Every structure is written in structure tokens, then in C-alpha cells.
PDB file of C-alpha atoms in Angstrom:
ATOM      1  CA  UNK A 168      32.062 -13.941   8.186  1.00 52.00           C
ATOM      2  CA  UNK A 169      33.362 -16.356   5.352  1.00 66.00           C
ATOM      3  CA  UNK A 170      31.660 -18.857   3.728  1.00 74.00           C
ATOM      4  CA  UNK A 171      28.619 -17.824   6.043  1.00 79.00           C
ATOM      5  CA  UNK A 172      25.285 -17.941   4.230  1.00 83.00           C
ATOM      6  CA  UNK A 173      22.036 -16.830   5.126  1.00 83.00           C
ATOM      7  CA  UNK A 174      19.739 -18.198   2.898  1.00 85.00           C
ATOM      8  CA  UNK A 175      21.176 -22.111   3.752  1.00 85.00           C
ATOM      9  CA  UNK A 176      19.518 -21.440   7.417  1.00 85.00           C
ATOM     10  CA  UNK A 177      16.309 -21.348   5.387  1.00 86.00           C
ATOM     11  CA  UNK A 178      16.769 -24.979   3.775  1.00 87.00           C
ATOM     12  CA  UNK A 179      17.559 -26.203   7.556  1.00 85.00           C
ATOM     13  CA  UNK A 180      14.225 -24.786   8.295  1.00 83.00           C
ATOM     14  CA  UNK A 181      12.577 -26.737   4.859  1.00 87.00           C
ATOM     15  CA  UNK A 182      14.616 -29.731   4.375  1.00 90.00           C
ATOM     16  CA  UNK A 183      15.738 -30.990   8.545  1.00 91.00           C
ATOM     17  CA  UNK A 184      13.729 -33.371  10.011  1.00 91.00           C
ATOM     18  CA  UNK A 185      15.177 -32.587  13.374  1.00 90.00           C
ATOM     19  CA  UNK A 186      13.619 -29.192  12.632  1.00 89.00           C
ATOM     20  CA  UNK A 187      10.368 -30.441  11.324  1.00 91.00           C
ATOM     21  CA  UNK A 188      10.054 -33.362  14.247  1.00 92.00           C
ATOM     22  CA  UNK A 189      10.144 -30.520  16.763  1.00 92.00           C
ATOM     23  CA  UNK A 190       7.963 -28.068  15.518  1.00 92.00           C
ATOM     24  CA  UNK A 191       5.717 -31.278  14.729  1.00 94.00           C
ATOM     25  CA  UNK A 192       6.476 -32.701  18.291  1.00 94.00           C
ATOM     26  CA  UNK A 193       5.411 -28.553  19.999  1.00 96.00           C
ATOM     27  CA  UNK A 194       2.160 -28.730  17.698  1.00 96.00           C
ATOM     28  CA  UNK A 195       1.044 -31.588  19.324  1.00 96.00           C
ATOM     29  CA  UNK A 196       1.412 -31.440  22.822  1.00 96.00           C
ATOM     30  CA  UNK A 197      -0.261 -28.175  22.526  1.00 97.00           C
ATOM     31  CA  UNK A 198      -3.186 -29.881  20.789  1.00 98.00           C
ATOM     32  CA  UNK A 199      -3.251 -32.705  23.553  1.00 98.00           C
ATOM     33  CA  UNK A 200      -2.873 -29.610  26.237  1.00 98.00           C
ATOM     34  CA  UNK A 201      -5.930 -28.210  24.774  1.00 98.00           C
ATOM     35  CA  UNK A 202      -7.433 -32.050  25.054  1.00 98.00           C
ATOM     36  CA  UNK A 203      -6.896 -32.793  28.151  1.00 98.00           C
ATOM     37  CA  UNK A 204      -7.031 -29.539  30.068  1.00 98.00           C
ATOM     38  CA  UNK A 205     -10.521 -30.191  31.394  1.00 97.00           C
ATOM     39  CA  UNK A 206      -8.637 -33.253  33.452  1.00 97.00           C
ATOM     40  CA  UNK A 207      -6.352 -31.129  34.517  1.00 96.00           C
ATOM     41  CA  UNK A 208      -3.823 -32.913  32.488  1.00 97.00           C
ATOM     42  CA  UNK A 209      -0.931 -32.511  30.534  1.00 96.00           C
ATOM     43  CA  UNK A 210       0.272 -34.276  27.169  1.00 96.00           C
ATOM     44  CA  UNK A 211       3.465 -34.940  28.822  1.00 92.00           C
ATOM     45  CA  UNK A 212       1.710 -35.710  32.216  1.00 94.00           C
ATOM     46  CA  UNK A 213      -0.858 -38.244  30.210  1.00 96.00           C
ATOM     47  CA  UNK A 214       1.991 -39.990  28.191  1.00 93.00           C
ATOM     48  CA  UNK A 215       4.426 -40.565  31.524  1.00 93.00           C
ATOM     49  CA  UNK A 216       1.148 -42.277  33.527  1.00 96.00           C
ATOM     50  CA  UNK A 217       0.364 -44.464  30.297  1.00 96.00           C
ATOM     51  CA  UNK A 218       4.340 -45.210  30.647  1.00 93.00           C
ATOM     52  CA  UNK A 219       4.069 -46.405  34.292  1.00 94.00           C
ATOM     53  CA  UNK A 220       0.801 -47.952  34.045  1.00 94.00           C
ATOM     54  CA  UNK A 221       1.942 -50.412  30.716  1.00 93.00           C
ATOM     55  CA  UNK A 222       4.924 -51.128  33.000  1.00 90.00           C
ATOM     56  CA  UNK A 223       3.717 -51.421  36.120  1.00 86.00           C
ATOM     57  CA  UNK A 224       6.301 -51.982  38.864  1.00 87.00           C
ATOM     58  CA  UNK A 225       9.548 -50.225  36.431  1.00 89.00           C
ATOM     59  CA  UNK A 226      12.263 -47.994  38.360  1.00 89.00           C
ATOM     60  CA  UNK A 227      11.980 -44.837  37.267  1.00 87.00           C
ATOM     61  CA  UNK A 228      15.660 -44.884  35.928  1.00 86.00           C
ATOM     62  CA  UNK A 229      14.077 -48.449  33.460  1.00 89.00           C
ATOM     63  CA  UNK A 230      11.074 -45.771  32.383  1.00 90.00           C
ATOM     64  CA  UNK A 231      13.393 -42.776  31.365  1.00 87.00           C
ATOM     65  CA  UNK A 232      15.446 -45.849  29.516  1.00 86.00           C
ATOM     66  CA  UNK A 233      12.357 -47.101  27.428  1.00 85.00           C
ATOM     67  CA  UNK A 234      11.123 -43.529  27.266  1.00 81.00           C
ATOM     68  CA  UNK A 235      15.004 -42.294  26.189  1.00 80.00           C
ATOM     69  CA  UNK A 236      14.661 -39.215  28.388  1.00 83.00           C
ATOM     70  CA  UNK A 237      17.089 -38.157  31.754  1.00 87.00           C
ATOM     71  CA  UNK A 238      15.920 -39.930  35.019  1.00 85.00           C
ATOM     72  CA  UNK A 239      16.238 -36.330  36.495  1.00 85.00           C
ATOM     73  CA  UNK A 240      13.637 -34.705  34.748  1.00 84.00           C
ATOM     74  CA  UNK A 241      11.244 -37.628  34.851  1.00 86.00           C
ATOM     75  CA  UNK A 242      12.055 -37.455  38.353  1.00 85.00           C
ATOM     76  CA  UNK A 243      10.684 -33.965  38.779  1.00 87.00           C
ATOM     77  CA  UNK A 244       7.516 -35.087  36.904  1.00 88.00           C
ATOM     78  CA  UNK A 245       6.940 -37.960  39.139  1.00 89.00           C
ATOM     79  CA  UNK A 246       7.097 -36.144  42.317  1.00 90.00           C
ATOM     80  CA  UNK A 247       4.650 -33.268  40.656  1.00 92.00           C
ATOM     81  CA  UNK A 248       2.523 -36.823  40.292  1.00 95.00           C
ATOM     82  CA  UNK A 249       2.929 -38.041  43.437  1.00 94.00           C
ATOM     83  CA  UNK A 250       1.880 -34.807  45.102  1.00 95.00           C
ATOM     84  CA  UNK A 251      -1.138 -35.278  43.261  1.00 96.00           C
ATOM     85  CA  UNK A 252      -1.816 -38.641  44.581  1.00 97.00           C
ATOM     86  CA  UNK A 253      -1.558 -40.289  40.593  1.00 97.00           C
ATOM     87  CA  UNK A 254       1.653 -41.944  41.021  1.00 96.00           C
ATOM     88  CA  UNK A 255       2.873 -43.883  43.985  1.00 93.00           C
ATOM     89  CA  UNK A 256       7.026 -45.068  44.410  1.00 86.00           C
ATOM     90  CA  UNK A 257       7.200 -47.929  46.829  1.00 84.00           C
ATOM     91  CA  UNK A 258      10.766 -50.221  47.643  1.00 78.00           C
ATOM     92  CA  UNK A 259      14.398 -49.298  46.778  1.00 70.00           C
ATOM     93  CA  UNK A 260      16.563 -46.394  47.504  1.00 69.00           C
ATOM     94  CA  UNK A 261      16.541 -43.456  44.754  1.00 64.00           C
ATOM     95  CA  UNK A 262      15.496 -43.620  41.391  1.00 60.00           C
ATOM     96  CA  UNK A 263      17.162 -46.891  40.535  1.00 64.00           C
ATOM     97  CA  UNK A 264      15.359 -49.063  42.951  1.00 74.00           C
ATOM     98  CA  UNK A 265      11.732 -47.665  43.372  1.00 80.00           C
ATOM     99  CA  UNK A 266       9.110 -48.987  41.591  1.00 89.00           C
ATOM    100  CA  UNK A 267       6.570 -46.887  40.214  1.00 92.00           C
ATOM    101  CA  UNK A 268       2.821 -47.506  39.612  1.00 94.00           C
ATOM    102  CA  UNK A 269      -0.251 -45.826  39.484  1.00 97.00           C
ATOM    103  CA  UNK A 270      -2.676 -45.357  42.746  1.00 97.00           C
ATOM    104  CA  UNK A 271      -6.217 -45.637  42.729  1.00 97.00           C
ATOM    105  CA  UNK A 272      -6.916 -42.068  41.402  1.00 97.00           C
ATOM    106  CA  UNK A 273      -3.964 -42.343  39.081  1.00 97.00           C
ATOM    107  CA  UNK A 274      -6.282 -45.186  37.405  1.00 97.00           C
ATOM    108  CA  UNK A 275      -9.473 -43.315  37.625  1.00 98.00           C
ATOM    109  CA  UNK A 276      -7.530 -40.437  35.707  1.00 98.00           C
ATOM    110  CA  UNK A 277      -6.384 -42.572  33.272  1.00 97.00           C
ATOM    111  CA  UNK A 278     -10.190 -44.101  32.668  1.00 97.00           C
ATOM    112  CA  UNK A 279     -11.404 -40.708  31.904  1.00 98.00           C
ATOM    113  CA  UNK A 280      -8.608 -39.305  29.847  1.00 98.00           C
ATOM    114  CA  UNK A 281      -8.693 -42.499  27.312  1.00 97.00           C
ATOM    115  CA  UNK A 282     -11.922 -41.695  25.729  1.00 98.00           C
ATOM    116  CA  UNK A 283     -10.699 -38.169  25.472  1.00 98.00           C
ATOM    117  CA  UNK A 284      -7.140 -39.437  24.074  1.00 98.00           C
ATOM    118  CA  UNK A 285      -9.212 -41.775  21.805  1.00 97.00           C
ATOM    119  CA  UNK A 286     -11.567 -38.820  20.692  1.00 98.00           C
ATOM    120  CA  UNK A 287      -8.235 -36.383  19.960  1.00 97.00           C
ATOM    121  CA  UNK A 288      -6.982 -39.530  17.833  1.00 96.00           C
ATOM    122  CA  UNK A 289      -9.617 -40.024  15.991  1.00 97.00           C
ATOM    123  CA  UNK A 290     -10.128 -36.061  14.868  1.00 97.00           C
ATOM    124  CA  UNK A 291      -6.318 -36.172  13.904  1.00 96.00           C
ATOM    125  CA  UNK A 292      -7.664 -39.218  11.670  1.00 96.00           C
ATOM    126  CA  UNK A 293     -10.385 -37.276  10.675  1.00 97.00           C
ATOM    127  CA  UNK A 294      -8.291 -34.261   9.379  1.00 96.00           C
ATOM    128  CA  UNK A 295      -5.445 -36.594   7.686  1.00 95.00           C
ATOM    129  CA  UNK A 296      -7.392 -39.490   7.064  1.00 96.00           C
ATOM    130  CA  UNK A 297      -6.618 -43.130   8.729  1.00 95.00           C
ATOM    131  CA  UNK A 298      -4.099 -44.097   6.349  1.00 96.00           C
ATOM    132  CA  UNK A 299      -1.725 -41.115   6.172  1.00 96.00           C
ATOM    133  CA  UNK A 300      -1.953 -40.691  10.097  1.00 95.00           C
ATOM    134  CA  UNK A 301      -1.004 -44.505  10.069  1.00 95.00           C
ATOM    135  CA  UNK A 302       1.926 -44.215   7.794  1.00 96.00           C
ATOM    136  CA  UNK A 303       3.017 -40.961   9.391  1.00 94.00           C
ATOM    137  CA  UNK A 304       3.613 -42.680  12.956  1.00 94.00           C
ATOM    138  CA  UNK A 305       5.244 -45.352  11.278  1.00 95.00           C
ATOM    139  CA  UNK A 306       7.619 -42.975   9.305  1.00 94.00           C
ATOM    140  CA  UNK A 307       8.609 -41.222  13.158  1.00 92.00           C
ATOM    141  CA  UNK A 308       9.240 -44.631  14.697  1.00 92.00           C
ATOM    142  CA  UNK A 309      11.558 -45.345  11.551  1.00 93.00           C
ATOM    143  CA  UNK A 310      13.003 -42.355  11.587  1.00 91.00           C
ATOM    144  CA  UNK A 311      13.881 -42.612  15.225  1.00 87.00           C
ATOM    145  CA  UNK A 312      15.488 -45.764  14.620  1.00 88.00           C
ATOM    146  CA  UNK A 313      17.384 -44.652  12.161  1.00 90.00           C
ATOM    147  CA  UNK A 314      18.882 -41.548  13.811  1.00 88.00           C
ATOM    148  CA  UNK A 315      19.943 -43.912  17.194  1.00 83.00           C
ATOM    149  CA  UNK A 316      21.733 -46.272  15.273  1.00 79.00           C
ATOM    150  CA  UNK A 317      23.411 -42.700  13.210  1.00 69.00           C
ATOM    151  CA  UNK A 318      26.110 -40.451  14.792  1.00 66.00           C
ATOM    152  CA  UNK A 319      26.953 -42.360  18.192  1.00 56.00           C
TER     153      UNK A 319
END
């Protein structure tokens, strides 16, 4: 194959942040799997009832927005809530008009995962230090930015 070169798949690997943001992004959802697993609880599952708790009353289709993920998928994982009694969707027709918040357990969930979210946050402190864990979050909110605003 011309012009192909091996080796320049191994400074993708080094130098992409793409590249780097996922295998960042895997590490930690299995270290808030690990977390939350005695709750029965997922990273992703823990992040999308934080999502419709802060925004109490949102569509689903106005959470996927915010969130910048496909209303389909969050759709899945709001019925898998739902079944669970976590998550109720009241009003509307389809995604676009109901309004999602959480139920009574949803909010008893949510009491006892936050001092187990706080406790994972604070050993990820612990092991960078406050500072660089600071700066680091602010680096992958500016780096988001920058890559919506790139390319479309």
C-alpha cells in the first residue's frame, strides 16, 4: 500500500487526544463501576440521574441536548430506569414532550451514591493531588469546546 506507514499509527496512539480522551473516558467509568457497584449502580446510570435530577422536569430529547448524546440511546437508559422505579416520565407524547424526574427511590439512590461519588472524588484527588485534578477537568471542558466549534 503506498504512502502507508505503520509506525504513524503509533503517534495517533501518543499524540491524539481523541485517543487519549477515550481510553481516559473507559478508565473511569470502570473506576466509578467499581464505586458504585454496591448500589447497584452504574457510572453512566449515576451521571444520567444527576442529569435529570439538576433539571428536573427536561424532555428527554432537552437532556440528550445538554448531555450531547442521541435521544435513542438515552431513551433505552431511561426505560432500564424506569423499570427500576428511579426515573419517572409524566406529560407529552414521545421523547420530545415527556418530562423526566426522579421518583422517591430515584432520590434515595441518589442520597446514598453522593457520599460514595464524593469519596471516589476525593481518592482521585488524593492520587493526583487537588490542583492537577482541578486543572485536568478544566483542560476536558476546554478541550470540548474547542473541538465543537472545529470541523462542523
Amino acid at each position: 500500500m503506498n504512502g502507508f506507514d505503520p509506525e504513524s499509527l503509533k503517534v495517533v496512539a501518543a499524540e491524539c487526544p481523541g485517543f487519549q480522551a477515550r481510553a481516559t473516558a473507559r478508565a473511569l467509568t470502570r473506576y466509578y463501576n467499581a464505586c458504585f457497584k454496591p448500589l447497584g449502580l452504574t457510572a453512566e446510570q449515576f451521571s444520567l440521574l444527576v442529569g435529570i435530577g439538576a433539571a428536573e422536569g427536561a424532555t428527554l430529547v432537552e437532556l440528550a441536548d445538554k448531555a450531547g448524546v442521541d435521544p435513542t440511546t438515552l431513551s433505552r437508559n431511561v426505560q432500564n430506569l424506569e423499570s427500576r422505579h428511579l426515573v419517572c416520565a409524566e406529560g407529552g407524547r414521545g421523547r420530545a414532550g415527556k418530562r423526566l424526574a426522579l421518583t422517591t427511590s430515584g432520590r434515595q439512590l441518589m442520597a446514598d451514591a453522593f457520599p460514595v461519588w464524593n469519596w471516589a472524588k476525593a481518592e482521585l484527588a488524593r492520587r493526583l493531588g487537588d490542583e492537577q485534578l482541578r486543572s485536568t477537568r478544566q483542560a476536558m471542558e476546554a478541550l470540548a469546546k474547542a473541538a465543537e466549534s472545529s470541523c462542523t
